[in-house]
PDB file of C-alpha atoms in Angstrom:
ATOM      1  CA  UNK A   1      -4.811   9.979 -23.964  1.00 69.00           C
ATOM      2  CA  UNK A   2      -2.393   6.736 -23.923  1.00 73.00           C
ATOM      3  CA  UNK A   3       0.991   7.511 -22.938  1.00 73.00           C
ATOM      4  CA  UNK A   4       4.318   5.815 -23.593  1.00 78.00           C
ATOM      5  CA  UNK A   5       5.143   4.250 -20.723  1.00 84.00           C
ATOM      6  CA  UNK A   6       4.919   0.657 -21.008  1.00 85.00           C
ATOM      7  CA  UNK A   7       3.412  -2.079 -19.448  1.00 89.00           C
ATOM      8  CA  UNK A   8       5.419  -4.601 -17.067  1.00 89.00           C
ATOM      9  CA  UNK A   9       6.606  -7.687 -19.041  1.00 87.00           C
ATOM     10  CA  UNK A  10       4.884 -10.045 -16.966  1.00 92.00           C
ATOM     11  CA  UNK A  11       1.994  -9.709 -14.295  1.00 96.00           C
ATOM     12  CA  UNK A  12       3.104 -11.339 -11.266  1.00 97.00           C
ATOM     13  CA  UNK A  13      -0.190 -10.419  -8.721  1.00 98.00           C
ATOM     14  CA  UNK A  14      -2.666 -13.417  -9.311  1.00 98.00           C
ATOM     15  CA  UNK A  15      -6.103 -12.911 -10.908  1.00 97.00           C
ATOM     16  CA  UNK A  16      -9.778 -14.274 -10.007  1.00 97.00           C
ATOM     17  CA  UNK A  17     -12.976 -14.712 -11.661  1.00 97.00           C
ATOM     18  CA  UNK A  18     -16.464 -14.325 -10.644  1.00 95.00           C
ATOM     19  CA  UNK A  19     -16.331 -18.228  -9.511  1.00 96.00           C
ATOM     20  CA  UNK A  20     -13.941 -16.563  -6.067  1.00 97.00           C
ATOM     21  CA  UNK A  21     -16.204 -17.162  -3.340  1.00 97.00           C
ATOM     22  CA  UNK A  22     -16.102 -14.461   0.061  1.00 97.00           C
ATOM     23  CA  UNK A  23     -14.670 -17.538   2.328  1.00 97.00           C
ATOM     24  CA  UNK A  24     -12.169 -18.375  -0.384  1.00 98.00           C
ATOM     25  CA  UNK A  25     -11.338 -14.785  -0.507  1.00 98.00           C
ATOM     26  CA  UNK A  26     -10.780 -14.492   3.480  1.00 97.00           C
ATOM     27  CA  UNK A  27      -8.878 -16.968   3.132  1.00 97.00           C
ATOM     28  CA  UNK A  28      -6.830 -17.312   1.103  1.00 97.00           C
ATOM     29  CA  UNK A  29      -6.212 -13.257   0.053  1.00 98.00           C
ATOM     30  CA  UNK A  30      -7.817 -11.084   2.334  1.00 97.00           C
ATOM     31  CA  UNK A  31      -4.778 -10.878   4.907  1.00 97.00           C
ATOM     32  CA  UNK A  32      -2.150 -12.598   2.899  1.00 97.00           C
ATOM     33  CA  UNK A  33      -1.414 -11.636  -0.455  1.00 98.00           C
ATOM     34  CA  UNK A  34      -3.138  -8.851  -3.327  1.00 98.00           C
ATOM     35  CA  UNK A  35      -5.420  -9.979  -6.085  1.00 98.00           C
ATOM     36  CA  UNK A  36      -7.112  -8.661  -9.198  1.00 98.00           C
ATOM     37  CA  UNK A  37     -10.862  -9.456  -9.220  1.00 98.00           C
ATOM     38  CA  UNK A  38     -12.513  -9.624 -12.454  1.00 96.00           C
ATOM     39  CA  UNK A  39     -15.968 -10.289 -13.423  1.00 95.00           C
ATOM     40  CA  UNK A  40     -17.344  -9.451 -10.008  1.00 95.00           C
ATOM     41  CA  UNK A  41     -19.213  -6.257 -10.410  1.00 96.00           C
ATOM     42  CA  UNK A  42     -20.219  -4.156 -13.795  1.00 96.00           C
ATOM     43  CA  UNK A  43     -19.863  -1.139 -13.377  1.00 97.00           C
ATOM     44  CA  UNK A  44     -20.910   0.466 -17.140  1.00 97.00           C
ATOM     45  CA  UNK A  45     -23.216   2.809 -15.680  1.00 97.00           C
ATOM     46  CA  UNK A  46     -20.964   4.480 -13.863  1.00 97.00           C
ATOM     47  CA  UNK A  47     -18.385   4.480 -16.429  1.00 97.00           C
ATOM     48  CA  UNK A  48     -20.639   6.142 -18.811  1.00 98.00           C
ATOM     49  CA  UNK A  49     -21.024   8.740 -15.894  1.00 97.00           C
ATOM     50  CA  UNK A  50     -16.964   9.297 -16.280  1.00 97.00           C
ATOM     51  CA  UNK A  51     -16.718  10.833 -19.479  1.00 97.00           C
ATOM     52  CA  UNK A  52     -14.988  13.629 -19.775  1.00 96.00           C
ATOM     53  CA  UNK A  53     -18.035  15.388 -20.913  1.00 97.00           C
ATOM     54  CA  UNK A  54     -20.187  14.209 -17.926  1.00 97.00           C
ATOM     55  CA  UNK A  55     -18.270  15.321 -15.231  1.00 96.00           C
ATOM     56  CA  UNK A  56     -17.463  18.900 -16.365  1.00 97.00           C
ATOM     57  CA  UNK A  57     -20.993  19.299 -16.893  1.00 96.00           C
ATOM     58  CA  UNK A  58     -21.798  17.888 -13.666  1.00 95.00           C
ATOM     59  CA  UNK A  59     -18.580  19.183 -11.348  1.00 94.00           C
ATOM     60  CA  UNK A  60     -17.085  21.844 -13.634  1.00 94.00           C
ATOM     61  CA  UNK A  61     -17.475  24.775 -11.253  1.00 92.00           C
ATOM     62  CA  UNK A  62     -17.301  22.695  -8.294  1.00 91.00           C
ATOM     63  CA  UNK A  63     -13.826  23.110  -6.338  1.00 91.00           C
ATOM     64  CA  UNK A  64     -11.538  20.057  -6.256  1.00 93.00           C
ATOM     65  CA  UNK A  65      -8.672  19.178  -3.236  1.00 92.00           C
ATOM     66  CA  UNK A  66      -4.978  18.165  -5.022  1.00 93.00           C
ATOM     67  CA  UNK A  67      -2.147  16.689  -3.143  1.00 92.00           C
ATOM     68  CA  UNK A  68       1.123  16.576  -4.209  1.00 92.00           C
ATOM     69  CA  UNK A  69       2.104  13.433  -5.302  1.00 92.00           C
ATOM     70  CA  UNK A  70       4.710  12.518  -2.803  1.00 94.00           C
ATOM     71  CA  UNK A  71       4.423   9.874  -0.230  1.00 92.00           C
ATOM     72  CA  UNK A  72       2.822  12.280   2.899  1.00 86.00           C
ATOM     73  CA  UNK A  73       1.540  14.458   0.502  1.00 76.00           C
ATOM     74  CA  UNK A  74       2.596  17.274   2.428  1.00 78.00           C
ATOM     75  CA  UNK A  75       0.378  20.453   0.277  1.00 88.00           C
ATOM     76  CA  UNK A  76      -3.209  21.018  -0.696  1.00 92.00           C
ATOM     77  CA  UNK A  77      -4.487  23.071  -3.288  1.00 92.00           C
ATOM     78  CA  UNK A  78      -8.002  23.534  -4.120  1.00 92.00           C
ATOM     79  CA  UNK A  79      -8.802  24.435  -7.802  1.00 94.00           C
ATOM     80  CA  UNK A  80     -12.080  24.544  -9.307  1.00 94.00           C
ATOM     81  CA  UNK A  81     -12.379  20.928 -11.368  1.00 94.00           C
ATOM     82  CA  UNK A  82     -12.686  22.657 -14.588  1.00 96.00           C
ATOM     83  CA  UNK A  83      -8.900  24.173 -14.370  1.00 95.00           C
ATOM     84  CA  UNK A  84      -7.534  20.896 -13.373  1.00 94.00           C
ATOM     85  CA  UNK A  85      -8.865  18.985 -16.418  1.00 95.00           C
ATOM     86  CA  UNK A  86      -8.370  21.736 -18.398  1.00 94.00           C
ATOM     87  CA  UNK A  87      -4.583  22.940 -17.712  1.00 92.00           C
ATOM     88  CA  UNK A  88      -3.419  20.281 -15.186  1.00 91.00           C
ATOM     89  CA  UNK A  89      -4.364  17.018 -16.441  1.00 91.00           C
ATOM     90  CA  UNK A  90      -0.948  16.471 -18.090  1.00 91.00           C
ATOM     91  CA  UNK A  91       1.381  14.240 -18.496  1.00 92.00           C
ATOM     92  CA  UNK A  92       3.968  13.783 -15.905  1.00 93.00           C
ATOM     93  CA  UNK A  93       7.411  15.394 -16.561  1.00 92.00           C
ATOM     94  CA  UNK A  94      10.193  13.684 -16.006  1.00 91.00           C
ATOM     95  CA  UNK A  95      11.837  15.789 -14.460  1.00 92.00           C
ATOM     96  CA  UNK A  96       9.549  17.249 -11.730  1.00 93.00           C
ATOM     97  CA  UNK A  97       9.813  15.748  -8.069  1.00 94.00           C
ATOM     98  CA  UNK A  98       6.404  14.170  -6.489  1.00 94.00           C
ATOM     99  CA  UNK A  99       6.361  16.930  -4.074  1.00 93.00           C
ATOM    100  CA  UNK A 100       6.161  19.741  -7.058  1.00 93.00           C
ATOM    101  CA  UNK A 101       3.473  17.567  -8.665  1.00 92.00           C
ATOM    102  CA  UNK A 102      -0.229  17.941  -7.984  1.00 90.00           C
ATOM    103  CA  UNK A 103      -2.652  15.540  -8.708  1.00 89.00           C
ATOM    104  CA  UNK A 104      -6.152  14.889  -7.764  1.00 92.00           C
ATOM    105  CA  UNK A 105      -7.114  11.803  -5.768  1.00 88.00           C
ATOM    106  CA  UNK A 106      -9.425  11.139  -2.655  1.00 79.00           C
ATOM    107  CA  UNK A 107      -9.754  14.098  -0.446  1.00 78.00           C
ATOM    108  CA  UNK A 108     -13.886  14.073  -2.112  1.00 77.00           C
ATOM    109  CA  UNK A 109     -16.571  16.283  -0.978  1.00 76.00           C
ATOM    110  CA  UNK A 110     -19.059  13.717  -0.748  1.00 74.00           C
ATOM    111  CA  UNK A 111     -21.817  16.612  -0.574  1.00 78.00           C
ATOM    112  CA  UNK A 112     -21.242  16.953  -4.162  1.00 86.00           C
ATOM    113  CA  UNK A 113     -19.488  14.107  -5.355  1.00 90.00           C
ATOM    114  CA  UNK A 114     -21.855  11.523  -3.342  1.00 89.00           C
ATOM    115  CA  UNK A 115     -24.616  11.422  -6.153  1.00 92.00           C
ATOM    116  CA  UNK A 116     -21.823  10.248  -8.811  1.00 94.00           C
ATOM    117  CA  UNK A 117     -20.212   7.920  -5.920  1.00 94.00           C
ATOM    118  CA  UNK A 118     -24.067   6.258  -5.321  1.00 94.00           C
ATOM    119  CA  UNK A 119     -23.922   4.838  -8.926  1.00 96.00           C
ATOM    120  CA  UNK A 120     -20.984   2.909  -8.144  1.00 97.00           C
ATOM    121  CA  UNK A 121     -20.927  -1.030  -7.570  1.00 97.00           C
ATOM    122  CA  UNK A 122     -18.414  -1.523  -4.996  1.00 96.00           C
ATOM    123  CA  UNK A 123     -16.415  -5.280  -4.859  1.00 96.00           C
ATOM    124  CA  UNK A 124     -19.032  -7.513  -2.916  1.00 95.00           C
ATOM    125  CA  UNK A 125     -16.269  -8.760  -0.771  1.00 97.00           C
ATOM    126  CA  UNK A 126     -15.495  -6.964   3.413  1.00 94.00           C
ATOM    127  CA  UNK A 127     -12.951  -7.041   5.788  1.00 95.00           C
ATOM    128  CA  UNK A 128     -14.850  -8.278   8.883  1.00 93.00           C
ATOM    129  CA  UNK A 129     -15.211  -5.193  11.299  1.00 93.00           C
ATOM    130  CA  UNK A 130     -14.487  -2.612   8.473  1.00 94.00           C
ATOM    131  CA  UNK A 131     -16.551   0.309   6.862  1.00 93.00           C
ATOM    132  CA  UNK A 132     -16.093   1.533   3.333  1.00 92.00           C
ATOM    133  CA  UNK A 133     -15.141   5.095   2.071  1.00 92.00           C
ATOM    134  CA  UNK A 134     -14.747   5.993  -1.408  1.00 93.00           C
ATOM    135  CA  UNK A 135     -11.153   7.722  -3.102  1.00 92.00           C
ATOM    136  CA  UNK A 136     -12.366   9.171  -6.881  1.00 94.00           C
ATOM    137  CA  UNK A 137      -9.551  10.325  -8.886  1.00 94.00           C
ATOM    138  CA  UNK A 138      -8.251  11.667 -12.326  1.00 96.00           C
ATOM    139  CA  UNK A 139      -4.515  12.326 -13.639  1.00 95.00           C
ATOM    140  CA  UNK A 140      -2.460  12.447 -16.579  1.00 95.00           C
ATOM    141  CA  UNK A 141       0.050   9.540 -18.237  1.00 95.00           C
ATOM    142  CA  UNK A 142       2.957   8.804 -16.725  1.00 95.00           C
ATOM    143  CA  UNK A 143       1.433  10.312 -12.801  1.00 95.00           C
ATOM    144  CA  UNK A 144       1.267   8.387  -9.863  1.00 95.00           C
ATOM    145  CA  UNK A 145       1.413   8.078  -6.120  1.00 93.00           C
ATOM    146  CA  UNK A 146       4.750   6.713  -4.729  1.00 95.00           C
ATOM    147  CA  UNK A 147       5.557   4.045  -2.445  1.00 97.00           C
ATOM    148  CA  UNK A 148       3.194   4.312   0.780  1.00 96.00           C
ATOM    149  CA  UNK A 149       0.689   2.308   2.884  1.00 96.00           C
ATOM    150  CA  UNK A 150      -2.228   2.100   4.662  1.00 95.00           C
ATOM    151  CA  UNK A 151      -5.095  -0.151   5.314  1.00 96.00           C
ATOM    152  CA  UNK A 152      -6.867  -2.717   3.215  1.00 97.00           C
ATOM    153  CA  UNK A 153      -8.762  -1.699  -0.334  1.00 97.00           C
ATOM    154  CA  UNK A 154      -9.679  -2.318  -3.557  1.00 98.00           C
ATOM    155  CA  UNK A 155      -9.035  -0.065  -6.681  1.00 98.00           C
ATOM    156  CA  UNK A 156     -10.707   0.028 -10.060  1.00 98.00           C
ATOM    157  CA  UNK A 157      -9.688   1.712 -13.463  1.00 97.00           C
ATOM    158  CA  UNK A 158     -13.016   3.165 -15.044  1.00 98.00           C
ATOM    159  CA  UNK A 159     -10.600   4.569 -17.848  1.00 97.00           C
ATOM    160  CA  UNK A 160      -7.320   4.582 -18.789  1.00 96.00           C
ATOM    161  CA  UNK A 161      -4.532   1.999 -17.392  1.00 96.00           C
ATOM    162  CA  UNK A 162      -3.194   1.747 -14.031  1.00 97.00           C
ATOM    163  CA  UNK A 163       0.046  -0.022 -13.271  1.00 97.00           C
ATOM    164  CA  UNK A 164       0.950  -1.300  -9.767  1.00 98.00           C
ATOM    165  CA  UNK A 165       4.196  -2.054  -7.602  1.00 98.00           C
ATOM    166  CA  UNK A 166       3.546  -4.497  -4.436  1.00 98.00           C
ATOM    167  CA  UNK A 167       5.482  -5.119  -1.378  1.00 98.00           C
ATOM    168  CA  UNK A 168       4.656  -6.975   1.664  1.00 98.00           C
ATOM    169  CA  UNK A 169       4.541  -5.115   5.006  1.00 98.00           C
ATOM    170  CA  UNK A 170       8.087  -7.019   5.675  1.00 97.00           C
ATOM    171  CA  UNK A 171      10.007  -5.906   2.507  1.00 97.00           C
ATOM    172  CA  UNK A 172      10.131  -2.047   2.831  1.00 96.00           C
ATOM    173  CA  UNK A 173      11.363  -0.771  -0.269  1.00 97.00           C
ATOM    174  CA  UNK A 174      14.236   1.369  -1.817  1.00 93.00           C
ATOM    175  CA  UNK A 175      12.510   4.749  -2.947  1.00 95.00           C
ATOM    176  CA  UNK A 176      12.697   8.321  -1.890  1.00 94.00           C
ATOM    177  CA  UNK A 177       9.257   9.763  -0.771  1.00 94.00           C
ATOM    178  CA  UNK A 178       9.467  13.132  -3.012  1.00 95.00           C
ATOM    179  CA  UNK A 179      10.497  10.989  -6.314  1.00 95.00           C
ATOM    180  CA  UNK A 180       7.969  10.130  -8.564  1.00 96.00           C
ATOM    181  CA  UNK A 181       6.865   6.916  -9.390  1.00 96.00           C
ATOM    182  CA  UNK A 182       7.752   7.310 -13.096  1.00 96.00           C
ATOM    183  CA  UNK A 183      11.396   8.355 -12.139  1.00 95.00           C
ATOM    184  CA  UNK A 184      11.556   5.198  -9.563  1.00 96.00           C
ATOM    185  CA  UNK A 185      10.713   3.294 -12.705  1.00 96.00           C
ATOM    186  CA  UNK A 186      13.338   4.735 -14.471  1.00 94.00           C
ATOM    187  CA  UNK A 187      15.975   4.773 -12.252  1.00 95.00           C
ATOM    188  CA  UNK A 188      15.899   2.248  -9.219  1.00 96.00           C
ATOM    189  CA  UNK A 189      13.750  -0.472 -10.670  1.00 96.00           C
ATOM    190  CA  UNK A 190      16.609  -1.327 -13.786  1.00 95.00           C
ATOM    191  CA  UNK A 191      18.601  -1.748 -10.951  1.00 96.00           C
ATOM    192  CA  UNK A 192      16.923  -4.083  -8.513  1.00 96.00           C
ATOM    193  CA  UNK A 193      17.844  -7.843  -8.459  1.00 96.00           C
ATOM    194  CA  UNK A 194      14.751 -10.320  -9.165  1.00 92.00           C
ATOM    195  CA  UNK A 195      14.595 -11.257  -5.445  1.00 93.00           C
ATOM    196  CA  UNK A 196      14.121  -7.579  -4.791  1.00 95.00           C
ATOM    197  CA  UNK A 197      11.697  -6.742  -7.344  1.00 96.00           C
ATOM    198  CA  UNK A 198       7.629  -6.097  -6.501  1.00 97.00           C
ATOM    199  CA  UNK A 199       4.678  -7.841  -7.163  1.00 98.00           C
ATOM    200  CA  UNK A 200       3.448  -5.887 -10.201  1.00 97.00           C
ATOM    201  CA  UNK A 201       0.707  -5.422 -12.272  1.00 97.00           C
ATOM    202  CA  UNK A 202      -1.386  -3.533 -14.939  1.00 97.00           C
ATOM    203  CA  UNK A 203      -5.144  -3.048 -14.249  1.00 97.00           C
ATOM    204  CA  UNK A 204      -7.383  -2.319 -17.342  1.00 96.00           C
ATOM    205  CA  UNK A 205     -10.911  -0.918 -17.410  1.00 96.00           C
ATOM    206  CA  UNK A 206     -13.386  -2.909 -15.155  1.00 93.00           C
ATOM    207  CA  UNK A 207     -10.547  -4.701 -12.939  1.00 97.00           C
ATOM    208  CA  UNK A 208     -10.468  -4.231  -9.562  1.00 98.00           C
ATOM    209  CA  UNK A 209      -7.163  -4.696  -7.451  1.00 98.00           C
ATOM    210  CA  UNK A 210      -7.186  -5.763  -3.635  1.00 98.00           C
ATOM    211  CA  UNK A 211      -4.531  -5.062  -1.452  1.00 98.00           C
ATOM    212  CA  UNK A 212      -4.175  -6.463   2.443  1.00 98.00           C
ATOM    213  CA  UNK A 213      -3.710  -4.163   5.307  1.00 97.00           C
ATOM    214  CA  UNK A 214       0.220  -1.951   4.998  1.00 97.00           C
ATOM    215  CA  UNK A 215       1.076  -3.610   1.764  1.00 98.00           C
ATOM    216  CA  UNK A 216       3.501  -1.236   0.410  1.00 98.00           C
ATOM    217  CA  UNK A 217       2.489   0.393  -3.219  1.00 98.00           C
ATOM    218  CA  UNK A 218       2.888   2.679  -5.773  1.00 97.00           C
ATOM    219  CA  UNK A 219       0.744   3.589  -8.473  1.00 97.00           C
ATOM    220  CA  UNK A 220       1.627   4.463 -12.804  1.00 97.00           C
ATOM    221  CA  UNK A 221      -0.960   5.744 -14.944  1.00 96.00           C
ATOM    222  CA  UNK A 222      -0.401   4.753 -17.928  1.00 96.00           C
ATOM    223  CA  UNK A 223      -2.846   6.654 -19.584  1.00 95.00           C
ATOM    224  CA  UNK A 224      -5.214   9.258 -18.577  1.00 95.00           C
ATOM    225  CA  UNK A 225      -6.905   7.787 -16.374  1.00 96.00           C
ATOM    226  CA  UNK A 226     -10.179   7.687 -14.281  1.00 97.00           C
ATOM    227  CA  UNK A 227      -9.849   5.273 -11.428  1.00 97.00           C
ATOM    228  CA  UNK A 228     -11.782   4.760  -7.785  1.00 96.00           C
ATOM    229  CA  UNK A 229     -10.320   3.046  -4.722  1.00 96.00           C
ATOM    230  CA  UNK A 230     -12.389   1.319  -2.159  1.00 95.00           C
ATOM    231  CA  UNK A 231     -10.744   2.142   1.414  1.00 95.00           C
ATOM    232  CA  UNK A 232     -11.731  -0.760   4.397  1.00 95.00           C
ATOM    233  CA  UNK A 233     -10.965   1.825   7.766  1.00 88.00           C
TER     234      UNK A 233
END
């Protein structure tokens, strides 16, 4: 379902093609600065694994994790994937704080979820000295994951549209960790001067976002949205 939120007016994180080479990527992104990657993978097969139809008939009575959608995510709640899509997978209100909102993202049981997560083409580009571990989610228009961060990743948007807020580990930024990302948009952003504003972004279907290691970020769905991140630990 599209929702109303809009896109930002103008994306500010730099794109690459398939012509980005792995030593142009160390170098010049990889511990510096985000990037959206496009053309590097194709990932169709999996997408058409994503349908709505697919994975209830695949996961529907399987139990899924949710985490509020605050910055520490302080509760879990385990619901069996069916109920989620069914009666969860909402839009955001308004109205509700990140901590009172659940939403489903990472916390995978890869003994059933591993089979889906084999069909998917990761970015062909490492950290050196990392490993890779896999963050599947779903969630309404207008949800999102507040200003946090952690190590180096990449996401991509299988459906839907995803819209991103970047800040470099230096520049922490103005936010309270139980307020939604859709209420930060609609209350502190009008207010930030140009200097203070973030890198942002939207990411459509088949682009995949990299962000270096304690980049601050929150996350907008714009629409309902099927997305998977790519964690470097």
């Amino acid at each position: 379902l599209a929702g109303a939120v809009p896109e930002e007016q103008r994306c500010t994180v730099e794109r690459a093609d398939a012509s980005l080479t792995y030593p142009l990527f160390l170098q010049r992104f990889a511990f510096s600065r985000p990037v959206i990657l496009q053309g590097l993978t194709d990932n169709s097969a999996f997408r058409a694994l994503c349908t709505r139809e697919k994975l209830l008939a695949a996961f529907g009575s399987s139990p899924v994790r949710l985490s509020t959608a605050n910055t520490y995510s302080y509760r879990k709640v385990d619901v069996p994937f069916t109920e989620y899509v069914e009666q969860l997978l909402e839009p955001q209100d308004p109205g509700r704080l990140g901590s009172d909102t659940l939403y489903f993202f990472g916390d995978n049981n890869l003994t059933e979820w591993g089979p889906l997560f084999q069909q998917y083409v990761p970015p062909p580009f490492r950290i050196p000295g990392t490993s890779l571990a896999y963050s599947f989610g779903i969630a309404g228009s207008g949800s999102g994951v507040p200003f946090h961060w952690h190590g180096p990743g990449f996401s991509e948007v299988i459906f839907g549209r995803k819209r991103w807020f970047l800040y470099p580990p230096e520049k922490t930024p103005h936010f309270h960790p139980n307020e939604t990302t859709l209420a930060w948009l609609h209350h502190t952003y009008p207010t930030l001067p140009p200097a203070e504003r973030p890198l942002e972004c939207t990411l459509r279907p088949g682009e995949v976002l990299y962000f270096p290691d304690r980049w601050w970020h929150a996350t907008l769905n714009l629409d309902t949205s099927v997305f998977i991140s790519t964690f470097l630990g």
